[in-house]
Short mmCIF file of C-alpha atoms in Angstrom, two decimals:
data_model
loop_
_atom_site.label_atom_id
_atom_site.label_comp_id
_atom_site.label_asym_id
_atom_site.label_seq_id
_atom_site.Cartn_x
_atom_site.Cartn_y
_atom_site.Cartn_z
CA MET A 1 -12.60 28.89 37.64
CA LYS A 2 -13.92 25.37 38.05
CA GLN A 3 -16.05 25.89 34.94
CA LEU A 4 -13.03 26.50 32.68
CA PRO A 5 -12.16 22.82 32.14
CA ILE A 6 -15.80 22.09 31.34
CA LEU A 7 -15.86 24.88 28.75
CA LEU A 8 -12.69 23.56 27.15
CA ILE A 9 -14.18 20.08 26.98
CA LEU A 10 -17.31 21.45 25.36
CA LEU A 11 -15.29 23.39 22.79
CA LEU A 12 -13.27 20.31 21.88
CA PHE A 13 -16.45 18.28 21.68
CA VAL A 14 -18.11 20.78 19.33
CA SER A 15 -14.94 20.93 17.22
CA GLY A 16 -14.91 17.16 16.98
CA ILE A 17 -18.51 17.13 15.83
CA THR A 18 -17.72 19.72 13.13
CA PHE A 19 -14.93 17.66 11.60
CA ALA A 20 -16.92 14.43 11.94
CA GLN A 21 -19.80 15.72 9.85
CA LYS A 22 -20.21 13.84 6.58
CA ASP A 23 -20.60 17.06 4.63
CA PHE A 24 -17.53 18.69 6.18
CA GLN A 25 -15.29 20.33 3.59
CA GLY A 26 -12.38 22.75 3.53
CA MET A 27 -10.67 24.90 0.92
CA ALA A 28 -7.02 25.96 1.00
CA VAL A 29 -5.08 28.17 -1.41
CA TYR A 30 -1.38 27.37 -1.83
CA GLU A 31 1.41 29.41 -3.41
CA SER A 32 4.13 27.28 -5.01
CA LYS A 33 7.55 28.76 -5.74
CA THR A 34 10.59 26.96 -7.14
CA SER A 35 14.08 28.45 -6.86
CA THR A 36 15.54 29.52 -10.21
CA SER A 37 18.81 31.00 -8.93
CA GLU A 38 20.90 28.32 -10.64
CA PHE A 39 19.27 28.95 -14.01
CA LYS A 40 19.69 32.70 -13.61
CA SER A 41 23.41 32.34 -12.89
CA ARG A 42 23.80 30.27 -16.06
CA LEU A 43 21.98 32.93 -18.07
CA GLN A 44 24.22 35.68 -16.74
CA GLY A 45 27.31 33.72 -17.77
CA ASN A 46 26.06 33.07 -21.32
CA LYS A 47 27.55 35.59 -23.77
CA ASP A 48 25.07 34.59 -26.49
CA ILE A 49 22.13 35.96 -24.48
CA THR A 50 21.44 39.69 -24.59
CA PRO A 51 20.16 41.54 -21.48
CA GLU A 52 16.76 41.91 -23.18
CA MET A 53 16.57 38.18 -23.91
CA GLN A 54 17.69 37.38 -20.37
CA LYS A 55 14.92 39.56 -18.93
CA MET A 56 12.32 37.87 -21.14
CA ILE A 57 13.50 34.39 -20.14
CA GLU A 58 13.48 35.27 -16.44
CA GLU A 59 9.93 36.61 -16.69
CA ARG A 60 8.73 33.44 -18.38
CA MET A 61 10.56 31.29 -15.86
CA LYS A 62 8.88 33.19 -13.04
CA LYS A 63 5.46 32.43 -14.49
CA MET A 64 6.43 28.78 -14.94
CA PHE A 65 7.93 28.29 -11.49
CA GLU A 66 5.50 30.38 -9.43
CA LYS A 67 1.99 28.94 -9.33
CA THR A 68 -1.20 29.20 -7.29
CA TYR A 69 -3.14 26.03 -6.45
CA ILE A 70 -6.43 25.32 -4.73
CA LEU A 71 -7.02 22.29 -2.50
CA HIS A 72 -10.57 21.14 -1.73
CA PHE A 73 -10.65 18.47 0.95
CA ASN A 74 -12.80 16.47 3.33
CA MET A 75 -11.92 13.79 5.86
CA GLN A 76 -11.29 11.14 3.21
CA SER A 77 -10.33 12.70 -0.10
CA SER A 78 -9.13 15.85 -1.83
CA ILE A 79 -8.56 17.48 -5.21
CA TYR A 80 -5.63 19.78 -5.93
CA LYS A 81 -5.63 21.95 -9.04
CA GLU A 82 -3.80 24.96 -10.41
CA GLU A 83 -5.78 28.17 -10.30
CA GLU A 84 -7.00 28.99 -13.78
CA LYS A 85 -5.51 32.12 -15.32
CA LEU A 86 -5.65 33.61 -18.79
CA ASP A 87 -2.31 33.32 -20.58
CA THR A 88 -1.04 36.33 -22.46
CA PRO A 89 -0.31 35.70 -26.17
CA GLY A 90 3.05 34.02 -26.64
CA GLN A 91 3.54 33.46 -22.91
CA GLN A 92 4.05 29.70 -23.13
CA GLN A 93 5.76 28.96 -26.41
CA GLY A 94 8.32 26.46 -27.65
CA GLY A 95 10.61 25.04 -24.98
CA PHE A 96 8.79 26.79 -22.14
CA ARG A 97 5.51 25.07 -22.96
CA MET A 98 7.39 21.79 -23.20
CA MET A 99 9.05 22.32 -19.82
CA SER A 100 5.76 23.34 -18.23
CA ASN A 101 4.12 20.13 -19.43
CA MET A 102 7.04 17.97 -18.28
CA MET A 103 6.93 19.44 -14.80
CA GLY A 104 3.43 18.11 -14.37
CA THR A 105 1.60 21.41 -14.32
CA GLY A 106 -2.12 21.49 -14.93
CA GLY A 107 -4.57 18.71 -14.36
CA THR A 108 -6.41 17.62 -11.23
CA TYR A 109 -4.61 15.68 -8.50
CA TYR A 110 -7.10 13.51 -6.58
CA LYS A 111 -6.08 11.49 -3.57
CA ASN A 112 -8.08 9.19 -1.31
CA ILE A 113 -6.29 8.69 1.99
CA LYS A 114 -8.68 5.93 3.07
CA ASP A 115 -7.84 3.76 0.05
CA LYS A 116 -4.30 5.20 -0.15
CA LYS A 117 -4.73 5.78 -3.88
CA TYR A 118 -4.34 8.77 -6.17
CA THR A 119 -5.46 9.73 -9.66
CA VAL A 120 -4.12 12.60 -11.71
CA ASP A 121 -4.86 13.62 -15.28
CA ARG A 122 -1.86 14.80 -17.28
CA GLU A 123 -1.51 16.25 -20.76
CA PHE A 124 1.81 15.66 -22.45
CA MET A 125 2.59 16.60 -26.05
CA GLY A 126 -1.07 16.66 -27.01
CA LYS A 127 -1.95 13.33 -25.37
CA GLU A 128 -4.09 12.88 -22.26
CA PHE A 129 -3.05 10.42 -19.57
CA LEU A 130 -4.85 9.28 -16.43
CA VAL A 131 -2.19 8.26 -13.91
CA LYS A 132 -3.48 5.93 -11.20
CA ASP A 133 -1.30 4.54 -8.44
CA THR A 134 -0.71 4.09 -4.70
CA LEU A 135 0.05 7.07 -2.49
CA THR A 136 3.64 7.43 -1.28
CA ASN A 137 4.05 6.09 2.25
CA TYR A 138 6.00 8.96 3.81
CA LYS A 139 7.99 7.95 6.87
CA TRP A 140 7.52 11.24 8.70
CA GLN A 141 9.80 12.05 11.61
CA MET A 142 7.98 14.27 14.09
CA SER A 143 9.66 17.24 15.71
CA GLY A 144 8.81 19.32 18.74
CA GLU A 145 9.57 22.47 16.74
CA THR A 146 6.58 24.76 16.22
CA ARG A 147 5.70 27.91 14.30
CA GLU A 148 2.58 29.85 13.41
CA ILE A 149 1.21 29.96 9.87
CA GLY A 150 -1.87 32.07 9.17
CA GLY A 151 -2.90 32.05 12.81
CA TYR A 152 -2.61 28.25 13.15
CA MET A 153 -0.08 26.57 15.41
CA CYS A 154 1.98 24.21 13.25
CA TYR A 155 4.35 21.36 14.00
CA LYS A 156 7.41 20.32 12.02
CA ALA A 157 7.88 16.93 10.39
CA THR A 158 10.55 15.68 7.98
CA ALA A 159 10.88 12.73 5.63
CA VAL A 160 13.59 11.47 3.28
CA VAL A 161 12.31 10.32 -0.12
CA PRO A 162 13.94 9.13 -3.36
CA VAL A 163 13.87 11.48 -6.36
CA SER A 164 12.01 10.46 -9.48
CA LYS A 165 13.80 10.88 -12.84
CA THR A 166 10.77 12.86 -14.01
CA ASP A 167 10.84 15.27 -11.06
CA PHE A 168 12.32 18.07 -13.15
CA LYS A 169 12.02 20.62 -10.35
CA ASN A 170 14.88 18.91 -8.52
CA PHE A 171 17.28 18.61 -11.44
CA ARG A 172 20.60 20.43 -11.13
CA LEU A 173 22.45 21.59 -14.25
CA LYS A 174 25.91 20.10 -14.48
CA LYS A 175 28.89 22.44 -14.40
CA GLU A 176 30.43 23.07 -17.79
CA ASP A 177 33.82 21.59 -16.88
CA THR A 178 32.14 18.41 -15.59
CA LYS A 179 30.05 18.10 -18.75
CA GLU A 180 33.12 18.45 -20.99
CA LYS A 181 35.04 15.74 -19.11
CA GLU A 182 32.11 13.34 -19.24
CA LYS A 183 31.42 14.15 -22.89
CA SER A 184 34.94 13.20 -24.01
CA THR A 185 34.60 9.85 -22.25
CA GLU A 186 31.05 9.07 -23.34
CA GLU A 187 31.72 9.84 -27.02
CA THR A 188 34.02 6.84 -27.15
CA THR A 189 31.83 4.52 -25.10
CA LYS A 190 28.12 5.07 -25.59
CA LYS A 191 25.40 7.33 -26.84
CA THR A 192 24.46 10.03 -24.35
CA SER A 193 20.94 10.88 -23.21
CA PHE A 194 19.40 14.10 -21.94
CA LEU A 195 19.76 12.79 -18.37
CA ASP A 196 23.54 13.07 -18.83
CA GLU A 197 23.12 16.84 -18.99
CA VAL A 198 21.87 17.13 -15.40
CA ASP A 199 22.62 15.97 -11.89
CA ILE A 200 19.78 14.14 -10.19
CA PRO A 201 20.00 13.75 -6.41
CA LYS A 202 19.23 10.23 -5.23
CA GLU A 203 17.05 11.51 -2.41
CA ILE A 204 15.76 14.72 -0.90
CA THR A 205 14.54 15.77 2.53
CA LEU A 206 10.99 17.05 2.81
CA THR A 207 10.12 19.52 5.54
CA ALA A 208 6.43 19.88 6.32
CA TRP A 209 4.50 22.06 8.75
CA TYR A 210 1.07 20.75 9.76
CA THR A 211 -1.64 21.90 12.15
CA THR A 212 -3.62 19.59 14.42
CA GLU A 213 -6.24 22.34 14.66
CA ILE A 214 -7.49 20.95 11.36
CA PRO A 215 -7.27 17.18 12.04
CA VAL A 216 -7.35 15.90 8.46
CA SER A 217 -4.46 13.91 6.98
CA GLN A 218 -4.37 16.01 3.82
CA GLY A 219 -2.00 18.40 2.11
CA PRO A 220 -1.05 19.92 -1.24
CA GLU A 221 -0.19 17.78 -4.25
CA GLY A 222 0.56 14.20 -3.15
CA TYR A 223 1.61 15.09 0.41
CA TRP A 224 -0.34 13.49 3.24
CA GLY A 225 0.03 11.18 6.25
CA LEU A 226 0.32 13.65 9.13
CA PRO A 227 -2.19 14.14 11.98
CA GLY A 228 -3.27 17.49 10.61
CA LEU A 229 -3.52 19.57 7.44
CA ILE A 230 -0.13 20.40 5.89
CA LEU A 231 0.12 24.18 5.53
CA GLU A 232 3.67 24.30 4.18
CA VAL A 233 6.06 21.84 2.57
CA ASN A 234 9.56 22.29 1.14
CA ASP A 235 11.61 19.79 -0.87
CA GLY A 236 14.81 21.84 -1.06
CA ARG A 237 13.96 23.63 -4.30
CA THR A 238 10.21 24.18 -4.11
CA THR A 239 8.16 25.67 -1.28
CA ILE A 240 4.37 25.26 -1.20
CA LEU A 241 2.74 27.59 1.34
CA CYS A 242 -0.92 27.95 2.30
CA SER A 243 -2.04 31.58 1.90
CA LYS A 244 -5.77 31.18 2.56
CA LEU A 245 -7.94 28.68 4.42
CA VAL A 246 -11.74 28.39 4.54
CA MET A 247 -13.61 25.81 6.62
CA ASN A 248 -17.00 24.65 5.37
CA PRO A 249 -17.28 27.09 2.44
CA LYS A 250 -20.78 27.92 1.26
CA GLU A 251 -20.09 26.53 -2.19
CA LYS A 252 -19.08 22.88 -1.92
CA ALA A 253 -16.64 21.43 -4.41
CA ASP A 254 -17.26 18.15 -6.21
CA ILE A 255 -14.38 16.09 -4.83
CA LYS A 256 -14.12 13.31 -7.37
CA ALA A 257 -11.29 11.67 -9.30
CA PRO A 258 -10.74 12.82 -12.89
CA THR A 259 -11.73 10.33 -15.58
CA ASN A 260 -10.32 11.63 -18.88
CA GLY A 261 -7.22 10.17 -20.46
CA LYS A 262 -5.48 6.88 -21.11
CA GLU A 263 -5.18 4.98 -17.82
CA ILE A 264 -1.56 4.31 -16.91
CA SER A 265 0.58 3.59 -13.83
CA GLN A 266 3.07 6.14 -12.52
CA LYS A 267 5.99 3.91 -13.55
CA ASP A 268 4.74 3.55 -17.13
CA TYR A 269 3.95 7.25 -17.34
CA ASP A 270 7.48 8.16 -16.19
CA GLU A 271 8.98 5.82 -18.80
CA THR A 272 6.82 7.45 -21.48
CA ILE A 273 8.01 10.92 -20.46
CA LEU A 274 11.67 9.89 -20.50
CA LYS A 275 11.30 8.30 -23.93
CA LYS A 276 9.63 11.42 -25.36
CA MET A 277 12.28 13.61 -23.75
CA GLU A 278 15.00 11.62 -25.51
CA GLU A 279 13.18 11.94 -28.83
CA PHE A 280 12.83 15.68 -28.24
CA ARG A 281 16.54 15.96 -27.47
CA GLU A 282 17.54 14.12 -30.65
CA MET A 283 15.23 16.30 -32.71
CA ASN A 284 16.68 19.39 -31.00
CA GLN A 285 20.23 18.33 -31.85
CA GLY A 286 19.25 17.91 -35.46
CA GLN A 287 17.67 21.37 -35.69
CA GLY A 288 20.18 23.57 -33.91
CA GLY A 289 20.51 22.51 -30.28
CA LYS A 290 22.19 25.69 -29.10
CA ARG A 291 19.28 27.89 -30.12
CA MET A 292 16.76 25.59 -28.43
CA GLU A 293 18.83 25.43 -25.25
CA ILE A 294 18.55 29.21 -24.95
CA ARG A 295 14.79 29.03 -25.40
CA MET A 296 14.63 26.40 -22.70
CA GLY A 297 16.29 28.83 -20.31
CA ARG A 298 19.69 27.17 -20.10
#
């Protein structure tokens, strides 16, 4: 029995050596799912949409809001990218392709936790951008609550963060009666924008589950800053859950920042997106807004 503590010390020592190796690398697969219940309820209440059209829209929304991503990481940096899949003909057309691009899908998200910087390549309306900026400094609040994910003991942490105006996953559609009241007022005061069509929460609460069994301050997308790998994170509408984890895979990934695209800050990129969204809205109004709204899943 006296040898047990020694064995535990040796195991911890060996584990520490493994994660301290310069060539250490891990691979995690994440499943991302965004709630579409609000959109579905709007579809069901729209008399202009047939059951067949509703089914088609829901299927396309499922493909747009349910994604698989792969995270390759080491002690200092990581790359996060959507798993490549062949699209069926006509799967991403019109408004759905536009929405998919606006939500930031595609591209490679690189973050360096040592330098606290990130780089992500984005394609928007045929143009390539290389967004470079500083990582968000999450003020995580630790909790004693625990749960098991994939055989790993995880700990709960939460953080309150402001919502970006280009974080389309967290937009809420305004109720019809609210929109009508605001419309009558705005028509006599100022020109409306597409942001007037939605409710944007000022802040959201993130809930993350991390494991200290993998002591790297990494996670999916731009999440980081905890004393262990984040295996699950939820922002109220979207849940990103790790479904597979491989330590020191035989095939090492090239963990480097993307380089293609026009270099731009996150602030300038967001302003560009909002400007293009407004242009798209004005064009939509001039070419039959109601028809386009249905294609967009509203």
